[in-house]
């Protein structure tokens, strides 16, 4: 069975679906590749922590069968409902029927709208606000938002006495309140008080309206396939119509959910119509045929997917041994409010039996990441039975921090899985400012069964293990920095170190000492100790991302190392050229994958670099395929090089310098005396301008941004005259990107006092009829004076140099 060794960027084009803000991204293109690579047609794949139906869709499209399971009834509704959506016409019919159903002698939609009845503040005609703004301390609305159909008034207006009188007609704890409370918990249950608190997340008016909707859906559409679609719409309203709906999400550790001091009370029917339109725009995937039960899917081949609302241990126990080829998931981080709200909404929609599935998550006052890891570990242990011996478990995360990743790794290793591969790419080119703090990003974690994990290593004790962990950490960090040739922030080191620890079986050994030491803390201590000692001994150093910030040390590098000869950015740019020359009519996805496949494991390119290189070298045509730009074809590049170096030689002569050139094809432009001198130029330089035997100006023409050959030579000193790198304008965007994202590149250019000249400006300068030595200063820099005509040009050369460029 094959495996994926390189990072696959997620093409996250998420649909607007209910509760999206609580869900983890699960990019379809990444899931599809892992299914295609790690399984064969007819195989069974499992998403044990399902929040979306992505796996079932991608598995069905490739002739596999998929299982999506979650203990959370709300998540199961999302997956099942989106996979089995009726047609838009059927959704229209269902919502019309629901709105037309009678409530107290009037259609339900009219009954709900009357709860929000008001008047336009401008023309005093009847108007129904879309929402009210409440001041929680006063326990009353203070403003309303209206769009008047009579006078066209649109905006927020003060609440009037008549608006408050409408509120007074609604009981604070009426029949709807007690109905919901009984669906959540009985009086003797410990969750009763929590249920009371949760119902306070809704105003009495919204509580009444939402309950009327849920009761009508339950009675009118019992046992109908339309019920799930209407519940999808309703669960979105349960989220957006609470007092938390328009507020930022609560903090992950929030034990109790309290309304903010100011909140929005949405008009429930308006919110329902908005959610209805959102769901109506979605469509079920045609490939997925949902099986009626697990036995039909596994044994009889009826359908190609199933959604289950069961604890993972029960699903795993029901599956035949060694029946699953791939387990793939996007595990959510520790986020207690999501479980609390799911408990509320599960009881609201289905009653106490469904809500009970979430009660174990509510009865602990202290939870945290340690609890999260242990609970996930216990669940993953049950996967061993149905997973094939050579099967894989893959976690795909688009936005994760180090705490989340560390606990996922330890949970899986504790469940007798081995970390085979960790692929990481940060989400931002700008690093964090603390040297031991990670930067969030996308991860691909691949695990296999560790059949030897049940045995404790002999004579295992903390001290020798600590020494081995520190040695492994330092070796991994040095190899990573050396091989990438980049200064990196801590998350890169964290990934490489955990990969090394897993390869050396040190993670399993640390977890075997769990009774003696807290494994997570123990590992963190050894990692920190290894890096601290490396700093003290002069093996590694910390560099500031911004030289002007004294306390901005954030990037790790090898002490006393200069600019590397072939940093990763240089190699990547070359790989993009090669991929474009080798492949014809490449789609963007094929081109991107071809490039990433050349940089497996620790060589995963940083964010945005691949795209920046593609934009610099490739063009797309009307068929959405990509080709190498004509100006970057080999013959064109060779001709351009000769032309540019010839311009430099001719310009040097016009300015009355003696000229040396390394390129044989332009040496015929030199004078007899210049050719006879055979001056050897410094490494990587193409043309030199001299006066009286002293170098005044040195030029390197580069048709790429790969500068390792000139910047890595530490023997060149600034006293050799001014040094310039001449670049074609088509490389400027890529150059700016690399300057922004690569500290070592910026530092090497500054240390060597290198300056850039754009090729277009040099061409303009050489076309002038008259030219003097001061004119060169007009075109120096990425934002030269020639682009700023309003700036007064200097009458004298920059400080430190004379008219001839001498110090």
GROMACS .gro file of N, CA and C in nm, residues 122 128 157 203 218 351 362 435 460 569 619 667 704 754 774 781-782 789 805:
model
   57
  122UNK      N    1  -3.985   5.652   1.157
  122UNK     CA    2  -3.994   5.771   1.072
  122UNK      C    3  -4.137   5.798   1.026
  128UNK      N    4  -4.163   4.534   1.093
  128UNK     CA    5  -4.113   4.420   1.172
  128UNK      C    6  -3.961   4.425   1.173
  157UNK      N    7  -3.291   5.230   1.517
  157UNK     CA    8  -3.370   5.335   1.579
  157UNK      C    9  -3.396   5.299   1.725
  203UNK      N   10  -3.370   3.494   2.478
  203UNK     CA   11  -3.474   3.579   2.532
  203UNK      C   12  -3.604   3.500   2.535
  218UNK      N   13  -4.130   1.861   1.438
  218UNK     CA   14  -4.135   1.727   1.495
  218UNK      C   15  -4.268   1.659   1.468
  351UNK      N   16  -3.471   1.534   2.250
  351UNK     CA   17  -3.508   1.491   2.384
  351UNK      C   18  -3.390   1.438   2.465
  362UNK      N   19  -2.012   1.685   3.047
  362UNK     CA   20  -2.058   1.798   3.124
  362UNK      C   21  -2.039   1.780   3.273
  435UNK      N   22   1.062   3.267   2.106
  435UNK     CA   23   1.138   3.156   2.048
  435UNK      C   24   1.082   3.018   2.078
  460UNK      N   25   1.364   0.083   3.218
  460UNK     CA   26   1.331   0.217   3.175
  460UNK      C   27   1.325   0.310   3.296
  569UNK      N   28   1.461   2.821  -0.061
  569UNK     CA   29   1.396   2.907  -0.158
  569UNK      C   30   1.460   2.900  -0.295
  619UNK      N   31   0.247   3.116  -1.686
  619UNK     CA   32   0.128   3.188  -1.731
  619UNK      C   33   0.022   3.083  -1.764
  667UNK      N   34   3.326   3.955  -2.394
  667UNK     CA   35   3.462   4.006  -2.378
  667UNK      C   36   3.515   4.072  -2.505
  704UNK      N   37   1.704   3.490  -1.185
  704UNK     CA   38   1.619   3.430  -1.082
  704UNK      C   39   1.649   3.503  -0.952
  754UNK      N   40   2.463   4.498  -0.035
  754UNK     CA   41   2.419   4.476  -0.171
  754UNK      C   42   2.301   4.567  -0.203
  774UNK      N   43   2.687   6.022  -1.174
  774UNK     CA   44   2.583   6.038  -1.073
  774UNK      C   45   2.452   5.973  -1.115
  781UNK      N   46   1.817   5.044  -0.617
  781UNK     CA   47   1.716   5.013  -0.517
  781UNK      C   48   1.587   4.960  -0.579
  782UNK      N   49   1.508   4.893  -0.496
  782UNK     CA   50   1.379   4.842  -0.544
  782UNK      C   51   1.276   4.953  -0.555
  789UNK      N   52   0.983   6.105  -0.924
  789UNK     CA   53   1.030   6.231  -0.987
  789UNK      C   54   1.015   6.351  -0.897
  805UNK      N   55   3.282   5.609  -0.664
  805UNK     CA   56   3.236   5.491  -0.592
  805UNK      C   57   3.337   5.440  -0.494
   0.00000   0.00000   0.00000
